[in-house]
Amino acid sequence: MDLAAIIRNVPDFPKPGIQFKDITTVLLQPSAMREIVQGWAARYADYRLDAIVGVEARGFIFGAALAYEMNLPFVPARKKGKLPAETVSESFALEYGTDTVEMHVDALKTGQRVIIVDDLLATGGTVEAVARLVRRLGAEPVEAAFVVELPPLGGRAKLAGLPVHALVEFMVE
Ligand code: AMP
C-alpha cells in the first residue's frame, strides 16, 4: 500500500504556506485503514498495553479503531471544556498563544501502559502535553503512534524520552 500517495496534500490550508496532510482520503479506503490498524496491532501485540489514548479529533478515528482491534479501553484526550467529569489539564504553546488538552482523572490508573495515537506529528506540542497528562495520572506512555510525521518540524526531538512510530514521512514544514 502506498500510503503517501493516498494521503491528500492541500496547499495553503488553513493558511498560506501550510501543506495540509488530509487523511480523510485514507478513511475512504477500508483496505488502507485495515492495513494501518492491523499493522499497529501486530506491532503492539507484545507490549502488554492497558489502554489506547487518542488525541482529538483525528486521533480518535485511528485510536478508537486500534483499541477495538486490540480489545483495549480507549481514552480520549480532548480540547479544553469538552469532558464533563473531573479532569486534569495541560497547556502547550502554539505559534500564537496556547492550547489545552484534558483527560478524565479516572480514565487511567497508576502503572498502566498506553500508546498515544494521533494522525500527524508536526512540532510535537500536542502529544507532548498528552504524554504529560498520562504521566500525571500515574500511567506510562510507552510509544506515540502516528500515520504521518513531518520531520522538519522536529516533533521527535520534542518528544524526547517517548519513542515515536510513524508510517509515512513528508519532508515539508
Ligand atoms: P503538533 O502539536 O505541532 O505536532 O501538531 C499536531 C496536530 O496538528 C495534529 O493533531 C495534526 O492533526 C495537526 N496538524 C499540524 N500540522 C498539520 C499538517 N501540516 N497537516 C495536517 N494536520 C496538521
Coordinates of C-alpha atoms and ligand atoms in Angstrom, one line a residue:
M1 CA 0.0 0.0 0.0
D2 CA 1.4 3.4 -1.0
L3 CA 0.1 5.4 1.9
A4 CA 2.0 8.6 0.9
A5 CA 0.0 8.5 -2.4
I6 CA -3.3 8.0 -0.7
I7 CA -2.9 11.0 1.7
R8 CA -4.1 14.2 0.0
N9 CA -1.9 17.3 0.2
V10 CA -3.9 20.5 0.4
P11 CA -1.6 23.6 -0.1
D12 CA -2.2 26.7 1.8
F13 CA -4.7 25.3 4.3
P14 CA -5.7 26.6 6.8
K15 CA -3.3 29.5 5.9
P16 CA -0.8 30.3 3.3
G17 CA 2.4 28.3 3.4
I18 CA 1.0 25.2 5.2
Q19 CA 0.9 21.9 3.3
F20 CA -2.1 20.2 5.0
K21 CA -1.9 16.5 5.0
D22 CA -5.5 15.4 4.7
I23 CA -6.1 11.8 6.0
T24 CA -9.9 11.8 5.0
T25 CA -8.7 10.2 1.7
V26 CA -7.3 7.3 3.8
L27 CA -10.7 6.9 5.6
L28 CA -12.3 6.4 2.2
Q29 CA -10.3 3.2 1.7
P30 CA -11.1 0.4 4.1
S31 CA -8.2 -1.6 2.9
A32 CA -5.8 1.2 3.8
M33 CA -7.4 1.6 7.2
R34 CA -7.2 -2.1 7.8
E35 CA -3.5 -2.2 6.9
I36 CA -2.7 0.7 9.2
V37 CA -4.7 -0.6 12.2
Q38 CA -3.7 -4.3 11.8
G39 CA -0.1 -3.2 11.4
W40 CA -0.1 -1.3 14.6
A41 CA -2.0 -4.1 16.4
A42 CA 0.7 -6.6 15.3
R43 CA 3.5 -4.1 16.4
Y44 CA 1.9 -3.7 19.8
A45 CA 0.7 -7.2 20.4
D46 CA 3.5 -8.0 22.9
Y47 CA 3.7 -4.5 24.6
R48 CA 1.4 -5.5 27.5
L49 CA -0.8 -2.5 26.9
D50 CA -3.7 -1.4 29.2
A51 CA -5.3 1.3 27.0
I52 CA -5.0 3.4 23.8
V53 CA -5.1 7.2 24.2
G54 CA -6.4 9.1 21.2
V55 CA -5.9 12.8 20.6
E56 CA -8.9 15.0 19.5
A57 CA -10.0 14.9 16.8
R58 CA -8.4 12.7 14.1
G59 CA -6.5 10.7 16.7
F60 CA -10.0 9.5 17.8
I61 CA -10.6 7.8 14.5
F62 CA -7.3 5.9 14.4
G63 CA -7.0 5.4 18.1
A64 CA -10.5 4.0 18.6
A65 CA -10.0 1.6 15.6
L66 CA -6.8 0.3 17.2
A67 CA -8.4 0.0 20.7
Y68 CA -11.3 -2.0 19.1
E69 CA -8.8 -4.2 17.1
M70 CA -6.7 -4.9 20.3
N71 CA -9.8 -5.2 22.6
L72 CA -8.4 -2.5 24.8
P73 CA -10.0 0.5 26.5
F74 CA -10.0 3.8 24.5
V75 CA -9.2 7.0 26.4
P76 CA -10.0 10.4 24.6
A77 CA -7.6 13.3 25.2
R78 CA -9.9 16.3 24.4
K79 CA -9.7 20.0 23.9
K80 CA -10.4 22.2 27.0
G81 CA -14.0 22.2 28.3
K82 CA -15.3 19.1 26.4
L83 CA -15.0 16.4 29.1
P84 CA -17.9 16.5 31.6
A85 CA -16.4 14.9 34.7
E86 CA -13.3 15.8 36.7
T87 CA -10.3 16.4 34.5
V88 CA -6.6 17.1 34.5
S89 CA -5.3 19.7 32.1
E90 CA -2.0 20.5 30.4
S91 CA -1.3 23.5 28.2
F92 CA 1.1 23.8 25.3
A93 CA 2.4 26.6 23.2
L94 CA 1.1 27.3 19.7
E95 CA 2.6 29.7 17.2
Y96 CA 0.3 32.3 18.7
G97 CA -0.9 31.7 22.2
T98 CA -1.6 28.4 23.9
D99 CA -3.9 25.4 23.7
T100 CA -5.1 23.0 26.4
V101 CA -5.8 19.3 26.4
E102 CA -7.7 17.4 29.1
M103 CA -8.3 13.8 30.3
H104 CA -10.7 12.5 32.9
V105 CA -8.9 11.8 36.1
D106 CA -10.3 8.3 36.3
A107 CA -9.5 7.3 32.7
L108 CA -6.2 5.7 33.6
K109 CA -4.7 4.1 36.7
T110 CA -1.2 4.0 38.2
G111 CA 1.2 1.8 36.3
Q112 CA -1.0 1.3 33.2
R113 CA 0.9 1.2 29.9
V114 CA -0.6 3.1 27.0
I115 CA 0.1 4.1 23.4
I116 CA -0.8 7.7 22.4
V117 CA -2.3 7.9 18.8
D118 CA -2.7 10.9 16.6
D119 CA -2.9 11.3 12.8
L120 CA 0.1 13.5 12.4
L121 CA 3.3 14.6 14.2
A122 CA 4.3 18.2 13.4
T123 CA 6.0 20.2 16.2
G124 CA 5.1 17.6 18.9
G125 CA 3.5 20.1 21.2
T126 CA 0.1 18.4 21.3
V127 CA 1.3 14.9 22.0
E128 CA 3.9 16.1 24.4
A129 CA 1.1 17.7 26.5
V130 CA -0.9 14.5 26.3
A131 CA 2.1 12.5 27.5
R132 CA 2.3 14.8 30.5
L133 CA -1.4 14.1 31.2
V134 CA -0.8 10.4 31.0
R135 CA 2.1 10.6 33.4
R136 CA 0.2 12.9 35.9
L137 CA -2.3 10.0 36.2
G138 CA 0.5 7.7 37.1
A139 CA 0.4 5.8 33.8
E140 CA 3.2 5.2 31.3
P141 CA 3.2 6.3 27.7
V142 CA 5.3 3.6 26.0
E143 CA 5.1 5.0 22.4
A144 CA 3.4 7.6 20.3
A145 CA 1.9 6.3 17.0
F146 CA 1.2 8.5 14.0
V147 CA 0.1 7.9 10.5
V148 CA 2.2 10.9 9.3
E149 CA 5.3 12.6 10.5
L150 CA 6.7 15.9 9.2
P151 CA 10.4 15.5 10.3
P152 CA 11.4 19.1 9.5
L153 CA 9.1 20.3 12.3
G154 CA 11.2 18.5 15.0
G155 CA 8.4 16.7 16.8
R156 CA 10.6 13.6 17.5
A157 CA 13.1 15.7 19.4
K158 CA 10.3 17.4 21.4
L159 CA 9.0 14.1 22.5
A160 CA 12.5 13.0 23.8
G161 CA 12.1 10.0 26.0
L162 CA 8.9 8.9 24.3
P163 CA 9.5 6.6 21.3
V164 CA 7.8 7.7 18.1
H165 CA 6.4 5.4 15.4
A166 CA 5.2 6.9 12.1
L167 CA 4.1 5.1 8.9
V168 CA 4.9 7.8 6.4
E169 CA 7.2 10.9 6.4
F170 CA 6.8 14.1 4.3
M171 CA 9.8 16.4 4.3
V172 CA 7.7 19.6 4.4
E173 CA 7.3 22.2 7.1
Ligands
AMP1 P1 1.8 19.4 16.6 O1 1.3 19.7 18.0 O2 2.6 20.6 16.1 O3 2.6 18.2 16.5 O4 0.5 19.3 15.7 C1 -0.1 18.2 15.6 C2 -1.6 18.4 15.4 O5 -1.9 19.4 14.4 C3 -2.2 17.1 14.9 O6 -3.3 16.7 15.6 C4 -2.5 17.3 13.4 O7 -3.7 16.8 13.1 C5 -2.4 18.8 13.2 N1 -1.5 19.3 12.1 C6 -0.4 20.0 12.3 N2 0.2 20.2 11.1 C7 -0.5 19.6 10.2 C8 -0.4 19.5 8.7 N3 0.5 20.0 8.0 N4 -1.4 18.8 8.1 C9 -2.4 18.2 8.8 N5 -2.6 18.3 10.1 C10 -1.6 19.0 10.8

